[in-house]
Amino acid sequence: MEPLPRLARQLISPRDRLILSFVLEYLQTSSLGLSDVALHISGGYVRDLLLGRKSDDLDLSLCLRELHPNITIDTVACGMPDFALERPDLGIEQVEVITCLSEASRGKSVDAAQVRITISSWEEPTIVDLMPTIGKETYDANDRIPRRDVRGTAEEDTLRRDLTICALLLRVTRMEVAQGAGAGLNGVTGAAWVNGANGLNGMNDITSSSLGKGGGAGLSTVPGQLASPLLPGQSIEALAAELERRLDGEWVAAKCANFNKCVAAAATAASLQFRLLDFHSGVDDLQARVLRSPYPRHRSLSDVWEEVILSPAERQLADRLGLSASTPRTEAETREMLQVVWWAKVLRDDPLRLVRALRFSASLGFRVHPSFWRAVPFAVEALRAKVSGPRKVTELRKIAKASRAALLDFFELAFEPLAAFGDDVAFGDALFGGPSVGPRRLSVAVGFDTARMRAAAATLPPDMEPDAALGAVLAAALISSDLTPCDSNGAAGAQSDDDALKTTLEAMAIAEAEVEDAARAGMTAAADDEPCPPGTPVGHHFLLAAASGVSLERPLVASAAAFASLVRMWEVLKLDQGEAQRQLAVGADYVLALGASRASSATSTRLREQLQLLRTAGPTISGSAVAGVPGLPAHLRGLFISMLHVFCRLRAEAVDLSTPEALLGYLDETCEGLLDQLRAEWWQDGVWQTGADGRKPRLREAYTKDATLAWQRAGVVLEN
């Protein structure tokens, strides 16, 4: 065991030190006989410390190997709440056990607990996960919850981890009292605290945490304008006496009721010692920035081979990949083969580790060890069929929260075909398919174009929420592949691009509705060679297109099809700046980039020109003004607003139409009776009012509510 480097020690927060001190004291004094239980910090917390980052995810592993079987993590956790009440000097206000295990977990000896630890009522509580050091894990074929030996050693516990950089442990102990030194509270030396933050001043932040809100910045900067700083090297008793002498009575009355408790808690927490356990060269891998799996260095290759390569299909796959346990090898080649075979086991046991490895590669900028790609073929089918969609989504959301660059790197790694392994290996297909999709599962690896994905994603707004960014980048990645649908036997079938995109997004269930709409619109506009069924322009499009060309400032006559296309683009891209709540999170440029990734040059140019026109200055229109237009059917009001926005921009008129009077005057006078023409088009026989005989007016079929909705949902033919 090596001491934790000083810079890494300083990243352990005062709050975490108090919690660790509390747990260690509990183990050492518990009536359950836990004094010999080794306490370890495990998982990503240790990795982040060595990378120079703080972590909020505190996981603790307890070695229960030498204890009676009746002593479990649940047993240990259940004694903590009472201990917190008995020992207020440790600075912990409350402990709650919030363990919640499924019946399947309890039946498979998944001994674990979760506790909520509150240091003061002023701060948010900390959730701490407690686990035993686990030995061998055995997985069922169709279950991700393993059967575990919960009496493993620390080394056995690290071997079950998926990556060496996550297999590091920190052993937490008390510092020994130096001989001849004056002992302070709890038998802690008052002089050389080599593993504290900075000598006695290392208690400053810890004491502040214990005092709670407004408790001051620490022991060396207590309110009252001290004449000289409090220096390390003093005993705790002398320090307390000096503080009491210097502080004014009002502050003492308000803040020092718990002073002795805080000093004791700080002294105990500052006495912790941290030693690093690295059984699998995880520190070396952190320095080399490489990701690989731990493997059993002390077992023979033939022994590991018999444990891992079980079925005839796996043996055939191993032969095809050139893997064998019998061929004579050098020591280096044997280690490499052990690495590949054991990583195949790790990935097959929990296939989501495939995603985790690529997530860490993308978010940390680490290189995946070549043995990973040789192990992947053994786990891709299990990833498709064994791992649920929500678990996959959780991993994807973690990547999205890391950064946009990490998200793009991940999709590039996931979608790139593994050509060396033939058609049988498609990691991206296994990730984005699954049992819920059934026979309509799509291939996302075939024809994937990284440059196309990145070009589309480059148009996204930089400040998007992580979930929206995830959906948008996913859509860009999907459109950047061929999206070949497969039946249950993996054979290609016929499906339109629009259906393929919709099916995939629904299967993943992570893209926002607006992302799906925008992506589908981009695909519809782009597929000009084989377009989806179009929405044919109807009469009012012809009327408005013709009237839009009479402006003297901009003599442009738009065809009815082009006018209808502009209206559809306005609505799909949600370009109305007056409705901020309905704006596309992905932005209009992104949707056009999706379209351009599949469209001809002529169509891409037309899309850009249309968007440029729609972004020019336009009218000010209110819903109340449109509601006051006689003869306008209520269900056409929203569409009519969109048509007015397009109409006025074609005429280059940024007019104020925010009142019924202004709108009616514009349609009747400026546009020379356009409203009468529209009412004659919408209503049969041009009659839009109830007759003297009580006969109600009837809309033409093309303008009924159902027909209008159908038109809005259909594609539009673009003129080239």
XYZ file of C-alpha atoms in Angstrom:
720
model
C 0.000 0.000 0.000
C 1.259 3.430 -0.985
C 0.300 6.706 0.751
C -2.162 8.801 -1.223
C -0.324 11.729 -2.864
C -0.648 15.003 -0.976
C -2.435 16.880 -3.769
C -5.005 14.102 -4.042
C -5.524 14.102 -0.250
C -6.351 17.795 -0.346
C -9.269 17.072 -2.677
C -11.023 14.982 -0.022
C -13.614 17.443 1.227
C -14.077 18.328 4.910
C -17.556 16.830 4.743
C -16.222 13.510 3.451
C -13.505 13.480 6.119
C -16.120 13.869 8.849
C -18.177 11.034 7.339
C -15.152 8.744 7.011
C -14.067 9.551 10.548
C -17.557 8.731 11.815
C -17.717 5.385 9.988
C -14.225 4.404 11.103
C -14.961 5.284 14.735
C -18.195 3.303 14.545
C -16.363 0.224 13.242
C -13.669 0.475 15.890
C -16.046 0.859 18.840
C -19.130 -1.122 17.759
C -20.410 -3.871 20.017
C -20.754 -6.048 16.898
C -17.021 -6.701 16.955
C -16.128 -4.737 13.825
C -12.775 -3.367 14.974
C -10.835 -5.480 12.465
C -13.065 -4.561 9.506
C -11.025 -2.766 6.855
C -12.639 0.414 5.488
C -12.001 1.325 1.841
C -13.121 4.113 -0.456
C -13.849 2.512 -3.816
C -14.956 3.230 -7.360
C -14.856 6.498 -9.241
C -14.090 8.562 -6.147
C -10.504 7.277 -6.053
C -10.071 7.631 -9.807
C -11.245 11.236 -9.699
C -8.884 12.093 -6.826
C -5.918 10.842 -8.836
C -7.126 12.806 -11.862
C -7.209 15.956 -9.729
C -10.989 16.160 -9.569
C -13.425 16.281 -6.660
C -16.157 13.663 -6.542
C -19.555 13.666 -4.840
C -20.033 9.909 -5.222
C -18.762 8.370 -1.973
C -18.778 4.552 -2.106
C -17.384 2.564 0.820
C -16.335 -1.096 0.818
C -16.061 -3.031 4.092
C -14.130 -6.288 4.361
C -16.327 -8.659 6.410
C -14.310 -11.745 5.509
C -13.370 -12.760 9.078
C -16.771 -12.058 10.654
C -19.660 -14.360 11.500
C -22.072 -14.873 8.539
C -24.815 -13.141 10.507
C -22.886 -9.874 10.290
C -23.871 -8.221 7.010
C -23.704 -4.739 5.527
C -27.361 -4.315 6.475
C -26.458 -5.218 10.062
C -23.609 -2.735 10.076
C -25.713 0.069 8.592
C -28.598 -0.408 11.008
C -26.387 0.468 13.989
C -25.224 3.800 12.581
C -28.263 5.985 13.441
C -28.039 5.230 17.180
C -24.259 5.643 17.144
C -24.631 9.138 15.679
C -26.875 10.079 18.613
C -24.466 8.560 21.132
C -21.401 10.332 19.717
C -22.215 13.968 18.891
C -18.501 14.710 19.280
C -17.977 13.150 15.824
C -19.875 15.994 14.147
C -22.631 13.906 12.533
C -26.130 15.163 13.261
C -28.198 12.302 11.812
C -27.891 9.015 9.928
C -30.792 7.400 8.084
C -30.697 3.956 6.504
C -32.417 4.107 3.104
C -31.532 0.655 1.784
C -34.000 -0.627 -0.801
C -33.184 -4.005 -2.371
C -35.388 -5.981 -4.741
C -36.412 -9.524 -3.856
C -34.199 -10.762 -6.689
C -31.252 -8.942 -5.158
C -31.887 -10.301 -1.660
C -32.233 -13.814 -3.045
C -28.834 -13.546 -4.702
C -26.920 -12.324 -1.651
C -26.508 -8.772 -2.896
C -25.525 -7.422 0.497
C -25.569 -3.636 0.272
C -26.925 -0.597 2.033
C -27.343 3.088 1.439
C -27.277 5.672 4.222
C -28.133 9.354 4.267
C -25.710 11.244 6.517
C -26.457 14.779 7.713
C -23.619 16.834 9.160
C -25.706 19.892 10.005
C -29.245 21.050 9.335
C -27.805 23.828 7.175
C -26.337 21.482 4.566
C -27.689 18.947 2.159
C -27.240 15.377 3.417
C -24.758 13.061 1.740
C -25.779 9.672 0.327
C -23.173 6.993 1.018
C -23.240 3.527 -0.548
C -21.946 0.656 1.581
C -20.815 -2.616 0.025
C -18.783 -5.596 1.193
C -15.560 -6.537 -0.549
C -16.926 -9.052 -3.032
C -15.248 -12.205 -4.248
C -16.435 -14.307 -7.151
C -19.526 -13.223 -9.106
C -21.679 -15.688 -11.059
C -24.118 -14.385 -13.668
C -27.209 -16.155 -15.002
C -27.680 -16.158 -18.764
C -30.544 -13.644 -18.803
C -30.068 -11.725 -15.558
C -27.765 -8.798 -14.862
C -27.868 -9.373 -11.068
C -25.102 -11.823 -10.140
C -24.740 -14.233 -7.276
C -21.935 -12.894 -5.144
C -19.473 -14.122 -2.568
C -19.775 -11.271 -0.079
C -16.787 -12.428 1.942
C -14.133 -11.596 -0.628
C -10.765 -9.939 -0.149
C -9.898 -6.441 -1.294
C -7.971 -7.843 -4.250
C -10.864 -10.102 -5.285
C -13.187 -7.116 -5.072
C -11.057 -5.112 -7.512
C -10.881 -7.987 -10.007
C -14.652 -7.822 -10.572
C -14.448 -4.166 -11.652
C -14.723 -3.414 -15.354
C -11.739 -1.051 -15.681
C -8.396 -0.839 -13.908
C -8.821 2.890 -13.308
C -12.037 2.078 -11.419
C -10.441 -0.818 -9.491
C -8.410 1.385 -7.148
C -9.118 1.356 -3.408
C -8.209 3.783 -0.628
C -7.638 2.149 2.746
C -8.800 4.520 5.499
C -7.163 4.265 8.947
C -6.258 6.421 11.916
C -2.880 8.050 12.095
C -0.581 6.666 14.758
C 0.398 8.963 17.650
C 4.011 10.059 17.416
C 6.144 9.069 20.388
C 6.940 11.907 22.725
C 4.376 14.268 21.169
C 1.702 15.979 23.183
C -1.612 14.263 22.546
C -4.680 16.317 21.874
C -8.309 15.208 21.937
C -9.028 11.540 21.135
C -5.356 10.664 21.471
C -4.354 12.489 18.296
C -0.948 14.092 18.272
C -1.042 17.845 18.270
C 2.038 18.200 16.067
C 2.793 16.287 12.860
C -0.454 15.420 11.107
C 1.203 14.308 7.895
C -1.983 13.171 6.181
C -4.114 16.129 7.195
C -4.844 19.029 4.879
C -2.260 21.511 6.238
C -1.388 20.682 9.847
C -3.836 22.029 12.424
C -5.128 24.562 9.932
C -6.381 21.512 8.028
C -9.205 21.454 10.592
C -10.473 24.882 9.546
C -12.937 23.771 6.887
C -13.919 20.681 8.867
C -14.860 22.829 11.875
C -16.836 25.174 9.618
C -18.819 22.201 8.320
C -19.598 21.111 11.858
C -20.617 24.582 13.035
C -23.067 24.895 10.160
C -24.273 27.967 8.298
C -22.592 31.137 9.458
C -20.084 29.201 11.523
C -17.113 31.132 10.247
C -14.378 30.298 7.768
C -12.428 28.068 10.161
C -10.450 28.021 13.386
C -7.787 30.432 12.157
C -10.265 33.059 10.928
C -12.947 33.196 13.624
C -14.907 36.500 13.811
C -13.623 39.058 16.288
C -10.572 40.464 14.439
C -7.932 38.270 16.079
C -4.718 40.148 16.699
C -2.507 37.284 15.462
C -3.126 34.042 13.608
C -3.429 30.712 15.404
C -0.407 28.692 14.435
C -0.109 24.933 14.001
C 1.861 23.101 16.657
C -0.269 24.142 19.620
C -2.115 21.458 21.545
C -5.883 21.267 21.158
C -6.371 22.358 24.778
C -4.137 25.391 24.319
C -5.831 26.260 21.053
C -9.290 26.119 22.633
C -8.201 28.238 25.579
C -6.632 30.861 23.307
C -9.754 31.085 21.163
C -11.987 31.440 24.202
C -9.769 34.256 25.499
C -9.797 36.171 22.219
C -13.456 35.866 21.235
C -15.986 38.421 22.399
C -18.813 37.249 24.624
C -21.643 37.761 22.131
C -20.053 35.524 19.498
C -19.198 32.929 22.152
C -22.801 32.859 23.309
C -24.132 32.527 19.771
C -21.624 30.136 18.251
C -19.584 28.320 20.856
C -22.223 26.108 22.426
C -20.961 23.324 20.189
C -17.355 24.496 20.063
C -15.825 21.607 21.987
C -17.813 19.152 19.875
C -16.618 20.816 16.690
C -12.992 20.855 17.745
C -13.180 17.185 18.719
C -14.818 16.235 15.408
C -12.252 18.238 13.474
C -9.364 16.668 15.339
C -10.697 13.171 14.783
C -11.396 13.771 11.083
C -8.019 15.406 10.489
C -6.261 12.336 11.888
C -7.268 10.086 8.985
C -4.664 8.303 6.938
C -5.213 7.196 3.329
C -3.258 4.478 1.560
C -3.719 3.459 -2.043
C -4.319 -0.171 -3.058
C -3.547 -0.798 -6.720
C -3.602 -4.490 -7.655
C -3.988 -4.053 -11.429
C -1.717 -1.133 -12.403
C -4.587 1.313 -12.458
C -2.295 4.233 -11.607
C -0.080 3.358 -14.565
C -3.151 3.284 -16.811
C -4.270 6.676 -15.496
C -0.879 8.110 -16.339
C -0.883 6.451 -19.778
C -4.509 7.513 -20.318
C -5.575 4.036 -21.372
C -8.671 1.975 -20.544
C -8.468 -1.745 -19.992
C -9.959 -4.419 -17.786
C -8.304 -5.999 -14.743
C -7.429 -9.656 -15.211
C -6.253 -12.457 -12.885
C -2.483 -12.227 -13.239
C -1.825 -15.217 -11.000
C -4.019 -17.727 -12.846
C -3.038 -19.785 -15.876
C -4.436 -19.039 -19.311
C -5.896 -22.547 -19.638
C -7.710 -22.172 -16.304
C -9.236 -18.825 -17.303
C -10.074 -20.153 -20.779
C -12.111 -23.032 -19.349
C -14.041 -20.611 -17.148
C -14.818 -18.076 -19.878
C -15.073 -19.806 -23.280
C -17.990 -22.108 -22.588
C -20.259 -22.770 -25.560
C -19.470 -24.239 -28.997
C -20.461 -20.903 -30.546
C -17.947 -19.069 -28.365
C -15.219 -21.553 -29.260
C -15.965 -21.056 -32.958
C -15.862 -17.282 -32.501
C -12.544 -17.560 -30.667
C -11.102 -19.641 -33.520
C -12.250 -17.070 -36.074
C -10.652 -14.274 -34.065
C -7.393 -16.162 -33.670
C -7.772 -16.707 -29.922
C -6.475 -19.941 -28.405
C -5.286 -21.295 -25.065
C -3.086 -24.041 -26.497
C -0.712 -22.295 -28.886
C 2.762 -21.807 -27.289
C 3.328 -18.132 -26.453
C 5.825 -15.798 -24.890
C 5.045 -14.424 -21.455
C 3.921 -11.125 -23.003
C 1.613 -12.908 -25.455
C 0.130 -14.974 -22.638
C -0.624 -11.826 -20.633
C -2.233 -10.249 -23.680
C -4.411 -13.324 -24.253
C -5.395 -13.375 -20.579
C -6.388 -9.709 -20.919
C -8.609 -10.409 -23.956
C -10.287 -13.528 -22.537
C -10.994 -12.002 -19.142
C -12.317 -8.800 -20.695
C -14.655 -10.949 -22.794
C -15.992 -12.365 -19.515
C -16.334 -8.925 -17.937
C -18.273 -7.583 -20.930
C -20.431 -10.665 -21.322
C -21.360 -10.696 -17.611
C -22.717 -7.147 -17.860
C -22.791 -5.959 -21.489
C -23.502 -2.378 -20.437
C -19.795 -2.243 -19.639
C -19.300 -1.940 -23.381
C -21.034 1.401 -23.226
C -19.218 2.437 -20.042
C -15.828 1.832 -21.633
C -16.685 4.025 -24.601
C -18.251 6.610 -22.281
C -15.052 6.905 -20.275
C -13.012 7.034 -23.467
C -15.128 9.891 -24.793
C -15.506 11.852 -21.553
C -11.945 11.425 -20.218
C -10.148 11.419 -23.547
C -8.569 8.035 -22.792
C -7.538 5.460 -25.395
C -9.314 2.093 -25.294
C -6.796 -0.750 -25.090
C -6.751 -2.895 -28.289
C -7.800 -5.971 -26.281
C -11.234 -4.380 -25.846
C -12.055 -4.643 -29.540
C -11.017 -8.295 -29.600
C -13.336 -8.983 -26.635
C -16.347 -7.050 -27.976
C -17.631 -9.820 -30.325
C -18.356 -12.052 -27.315
C -20.777 -9.503 -25.808
C -22.590 -7.628 -28.582
C -25.577 -9.979 -28.755
C -25.929 -9.895 -24.972
C -25.901 -6.083 -25.129
C -28.766 -6.165 -27.632
C -30.933 -8.687 -25.807
C -29.911 -8.542 -22.133
C -29.594 -4.838 -21.319
C -32.776 -2.801 -20.993
C -33.322 0.481 -22.800
C -33.477 2.579 -19.600
C -30.034 1.335 -18.503
C -28.595 2.279 -21.882
C -30.260 5.681 -21.714
C -28.749 6.322 -18.268
C -25.258 5.816 -19.678
C -26.009 8.026 -22.683
C -27.253 10.805 -20.433
C -24.023 10.682 -18.455
C -22.095 11.205 -21.683
C -24.342 14.107 -22.679
C -23.719 15.794 -19.326
C -19.968 15.455 -19.805
C -19.731 17.567 -22.971
C -20.898 17.885 -26.571
C -17.463 16.748 -27.767
C -17.662 13.607 -25.620
C -21.105 12.832 -27.038
C -19.866 13.087 -30.620
C -16.790 10.993 -29.855
C -18.984 8.330 -28.299
C -21.302 8.045 -31.299
C -18.307 7.894 -33.609
C -16.883 4.988 -31.602
C -20.257 3.256 -31.343
C -21.400 3.624 -34.948
C -18.141 2.914 -36.749
C -18.347 -0.670 -38.076
C -15.823 -3.152 -36.722
C -14.681 -4.244 -40.155
C -12.047 -6.632 -38.841
C -14.714 -8.911 -37.407
C -17.016 -9.137 -40.421
C -20.753 -8.530 -40.561
C -21.468 -10.404 -37.323
C -20.185 -7.580 -35.123
C -22.176 -4.346 -35.086
C -21.743 -2.633 -31.737
C -23.984 0.311 -32.600
C -26.768 -2.034 -33.695
C -26.613 -3.883 -30.395
C -26.708 -0.607 -28.468
C -29.642 0.964 -30.303
C -31.631 -2.173 -31.021
C -33.037 -4.485 -28.394
C -35.870 -6.870 -27.614
C -38.452 -4.078 -27.418
C -37.871 -3.163 -31.055
C -38.503 -6.634 -32.448
C -38.100 -7.548 -36.101
C -38.055 -3.906 -37.271
C -34.665 -3.352 -35.674
C -32.466 -1.094 -37.781
C -28.796 -1.161 -38.624
C -27.026 2.061 -37.678
C -23.517 0.858 -38.493
C -23.988 0.331 -42.238
C -22.876 3.354 -44.243
C -22.167 5.532 -41.208
C -20.475 8.826 -42.139
C -18.715 10.553 -39.227
C -18.153 13.805 -41.111
C -21.848 14.052 -41.965
C -22.842 13.571 -38.311
C -20.375 16.191 -37.085
C -21.422 18.695 -39.736
C -25.049 18.481 -38.633
C -24.193 18.607 -34.921
C -21.999 21.681 -35.453
C -25.141 23.748 -36.130
C -26.696 22.998 -32.724
C -26.954 25.841 -30.181
C -24.098 25.609 -27.646
C -26.285 26.036 -24.554
C -28.738 23.161 -25.036
C -29.900 21.016 -22.134
C -28.037 17.661 -22.057
C -31.129 15.573 -22.865
C -32.006 17.735 -25.860
C -28.403 17.597 -27.085
C -28.446 13.823 -26.735
C -31.579 13.506 -28.835
C -30.240 15.874 -31.476
C -26.837 14.214 -31.812
C -28.541 10.816 -31.906
C -30.735 12.012 -34.769
C -27.669 13.359 -36.591
C -25.880 10.034 -36.115
C -28.876 8.039 -37.307
C -29.330 10.109 -40.445
C -25.609 9.761 -41.106
C -26.001 5.999 -41.532
C -27.963 4.029 -44.101
C -30.621 2.959 -41.550
C -31.089 -0.423 -43.208
C -33.951 -2.226 -41.460
C -33.477 -5.867 -40.539
C -35.880 -8.704 -39.937
C -35.373 -11.147 -37.071
C -32.743 -13.001 -39.112
C -30.781 -9.857 -39.864
C -31.895 -9.604 -43.505
C -32.396 -6.188 -45.030
C -35.921 -5.089 -45.846
C -37.612 -2.152 -47.490
C -38.470 0.898 -45.393
C -38.527 4.594 -46.133
C -35.997 6.906 -44.497
C -38.828 8.692 -42.704
C -40.197 5.468 -41.195
C -36.705 4.294 -40.313
C -35.924 7.463 -38.395
C -39.249 7.421 -36.589
C -38.928 3.769 -35.602
C -35.431 4.238 -34.221
C -36.233 7.345 -32.213
C -39.316 5.705 -30.742
C -37.307 2.619 -29.850
C -34.714 4.658 -27.979
C -37.379 6.832 -26.314
C -34.877 9.541 -25.414
C -35.156 12.228 -28.083
C -37.478 15.100 -27.271
C -40.656 15.259 -29.332
C -39.439 18.395 -31.039
C -36.186 16.679 -32.021
C -38.140 13.859 -33.598
C -40.384 16.317 -35.473
C -37.426 18.365 -36.654
C -35.463 15.335 -37.746
C -38.428 13.925 -39.629
C -38.965 17.269 -41.341
C -35.343 17.352 -42.409
C -35.593 13.822 -43.773
C -38.805 14.623 -45.645
C -37.327 17.689 -47.276
C -34.113 15.858 -48.076
C -35.627 12.782 -49.705
C -36.313 14.532 -52.997
C -35.500 11.439 -55.032
C -38.135 9.317 -53.260
C -40.259 11.812 -51.292
C -42.812 10.879 -48.666
C -46.463 11.414 -49.720
C -46.680 15.197 -50.172
C -49.285 17.679 -48.977
C -50.606 19.169 -52.212
C -51.046 22.965 -52.260
C -54.705 23.951 -52.026
C -56.707 26.979 -53.141
C -55.732 29.520 -50.496
C -52.038 28.854 -51.268
C -52.665 29.875 -54.873
C -54.475 33.045 -53.802
C -51.808 34.111 -51.333
C -48.952 33.220 -53.690
C -50.458 35.331 -56.448
C -51.106 38.285 -54.126
C -47.595 38.130 -52.694
C -46.109 39.312 -56.003
C -47.780 42.779 -56.167
C -45.319 44.533 -53.820
C -43.393 47.264 -55.629
C -40.428 46.874 -53.241
C -39.978 43.192 -54.032
C -41.502 42.037 -57.323
C -41.385 38.318 -56.541
C -44.139 35.967 -57.642
C -44.045 32.718 -55.679
C -45.693 29.590 -56.989
C -48.377 27.943 -54.854
C -46.098 24.946 -54.197
C -43.251 27.183 -53.066
C -45.623 29.206 -50.893
C -46.970 26.029 -49.273
C -43.410 24.848 -48.720
C -42.515 28.099 -46.973
C -45.561 27.823 -44.725
C -44.656 24.261 -43.810
C -41.071 25.268 -43.070
C -42.272 28.151 -40.896
C -44.391 25.806 -38.808
C -41.995 22.870 -38.566
C -39.044 25.068 -37.626
C -41.226 27.094 -35.231
C -39.824 30.391 -36.452
C -42.412 32.644 -34.820
C -40.320 34.682 -32.369
C -43.474 35.780 -30.608
C -43.940 32.256 -29.235
C -40.718 31.795 -27.283
C -42.016 28.744 -25.433
C -42.470 26.867 -28.696
C -39.013 27.511 -30.149
C -37.057 24.469 -31.287
C -34.290 23.687 -28.814
C -32.191 22.331 -31.675
C -32.586 25.430 -33.846
C -33.581 25.765 -37.483
C -30.034 25.506 -38.825
C -29.710 22.028 -37.364
C -32.842 20.806 -39.131
C -31.586 22.148 -42.431
C -28.252 20.463 -41.807
C -30.084 17.155 -41.359
C -31.870 17.751 -44.632
C -28.676 18.744 -46.401
C -26.994 15.533 -45.274
C -29.355 13.561 -47.533
C -30.557 16.095 -50.087
C -29.331 16.991 -53.544
C -27.335 20.174 -53.980
C -30.347 21.909 -55.573
C -32.641 20.998 -52.679
C -30.083 22.060 -50.073
C -29.716 25.420 -51.800
C -33.488 25.875 -51.902
C -33.801 25.069 -48.190
C -31.164 27.650 -47.280
C -32.780 30.299 -49.467
C -36.172 29.667 -47.916
C -34.828 29.912 -44.376
C -32.985 33.118 -45.249
C -36.233 34.630 -46.539
C -38.199 33.556 -43.470
C -35.625 35.184 -41.185
C -36.147 38.634 -42.703
C -38.230 41.237 -40.874
C -41.934 40.453 -40.878
C -45.271 41.533 -39.435
C -46.392 41.802 -35.845
C -49.460 39.564 -35.486
C -51.564 38.759 -32.431
C -53.937 35.873 -31.895
C -56.677 38.257 -30.809
C -56.412 40.145 -34.102
C -56.797 36.941 -36.109
C -59.707 35.837 -33.904
C -61.492 39.046 -34.935
C -61.426 38.234 -38.677
C -65.003 37.494 -39.829
C -65.376 34.305 -41.795
C -62.064 32.745 -40.698
C -62.747 29.230 -39.297
C -61.420 28.840 -35.763
C -59.335 25.780 -36.600
C -57.580 27.693 -39.404
C -56.404 30.579 -37.199
C -52.994 29.118 -36.324
C -52.303 28.153 -39.927
C -53.522 31.557 -41.109
C -51.006 33.286 -38.812
C -48.233 31.214 -40.378
C -49.452 32.065 -43.863
C -49.530 35.775 -43.002
C -45.919 35.624 -41.778
C -44.830 34.076 -45.072
C -47.061 36.357 -47.145
C -45.740 39.589 -45.601
C -42.130 38.476 -45.917
C -42.615 37.717 -49.597
C -44.007 41.241 -49.953
C -41.170 42.651 -47.776
C -43.733 44.302 -45.486
C -42.959 44.434 -41.754
C -46.416 45.784 -40.854
C -48.229 45.972 -37.522
C -51.240 43.646 -37.616
C -51.756 43.350 -33.865
C -55.372 44.593 -33.832
C -58.438 43.342 -35.724
C -58.848 46.750 -37.356
C -55.276 46.839 -38.634
C -55.478 43.282 -39.953
C -58.809 43.803 -41.724
C -57.591 47.060 -43.230
C -54.447 45.354 -44.529
C -56.327 42.430 -46.117
C -59.149 44.520 -47.605
C -57.362 47.700 -48.652
C -53.638 47.093 -48.971
C -54.150 43.651 -50.475
C -57.187 44.747 -52.522
C -59.963 42.498 -51.266
C -57.844 39.449 -50.423
C -60.047 38.524 -47.456
C -63.156 38.278 -49.646
C -61.276 35.996 -52.036
C -60.139 33.771 -49.161
C -63.638 33.507 -47.671
C -65.004 32.562 -51.070
C -62.333 29.842 -51.255
C -62.916 28.466 -47.752
C -66.732 28.301 -47.820
C -69.013 26.554 -50.268
C -70.760 28.993 -52.572
C -68.762 31.754 -50.892
C -71.331 31.885 -48.072
C -69.701 32.172 -44.657
C -72.640 33.558 -42.643
C -75.871 31.920 -41.559
C -78.563 32.704 -44.128
C -81.853 34.399 -43.520
C -83.518 31.012 -43.825
C -81.317 29.634 -41.021
C -79.082 27.582 -43.301
C -75.577 27.264 -41.838
C -72.542 27.793 -44.050
C -70.460 24.773 -45.031
C -66.691 24.604 -45.414
C -65.178 23.117 -48.516
C -63.735 19.661 -47.924
C -60.119 20.860 -48.248
C -60.542 23.206 -45.268
C -62.271 20.994 -42.731
C -60.470 20.401 -39.456
C -59.425 16.871 -40.382
C -58.188 17.908 -43.831
C -56.200 20.810 -42.367
C -54.497 18.567 -39.813
C -53.705 16.009 -42.514
C -52.116 18.689 -44.683
C -50.008 20.025 -41.819
C -48.654 16.557 -41.082
C -47.805 15.710 -44.682
C -44.650 16.540 -46.566
C -44.401 19.244 -49.196
C -42.954 18.928 -52.693
C -40.089 21.377 -53.156
C -39.583 23.027 -56.509
C -36.067 22.830 -57.940
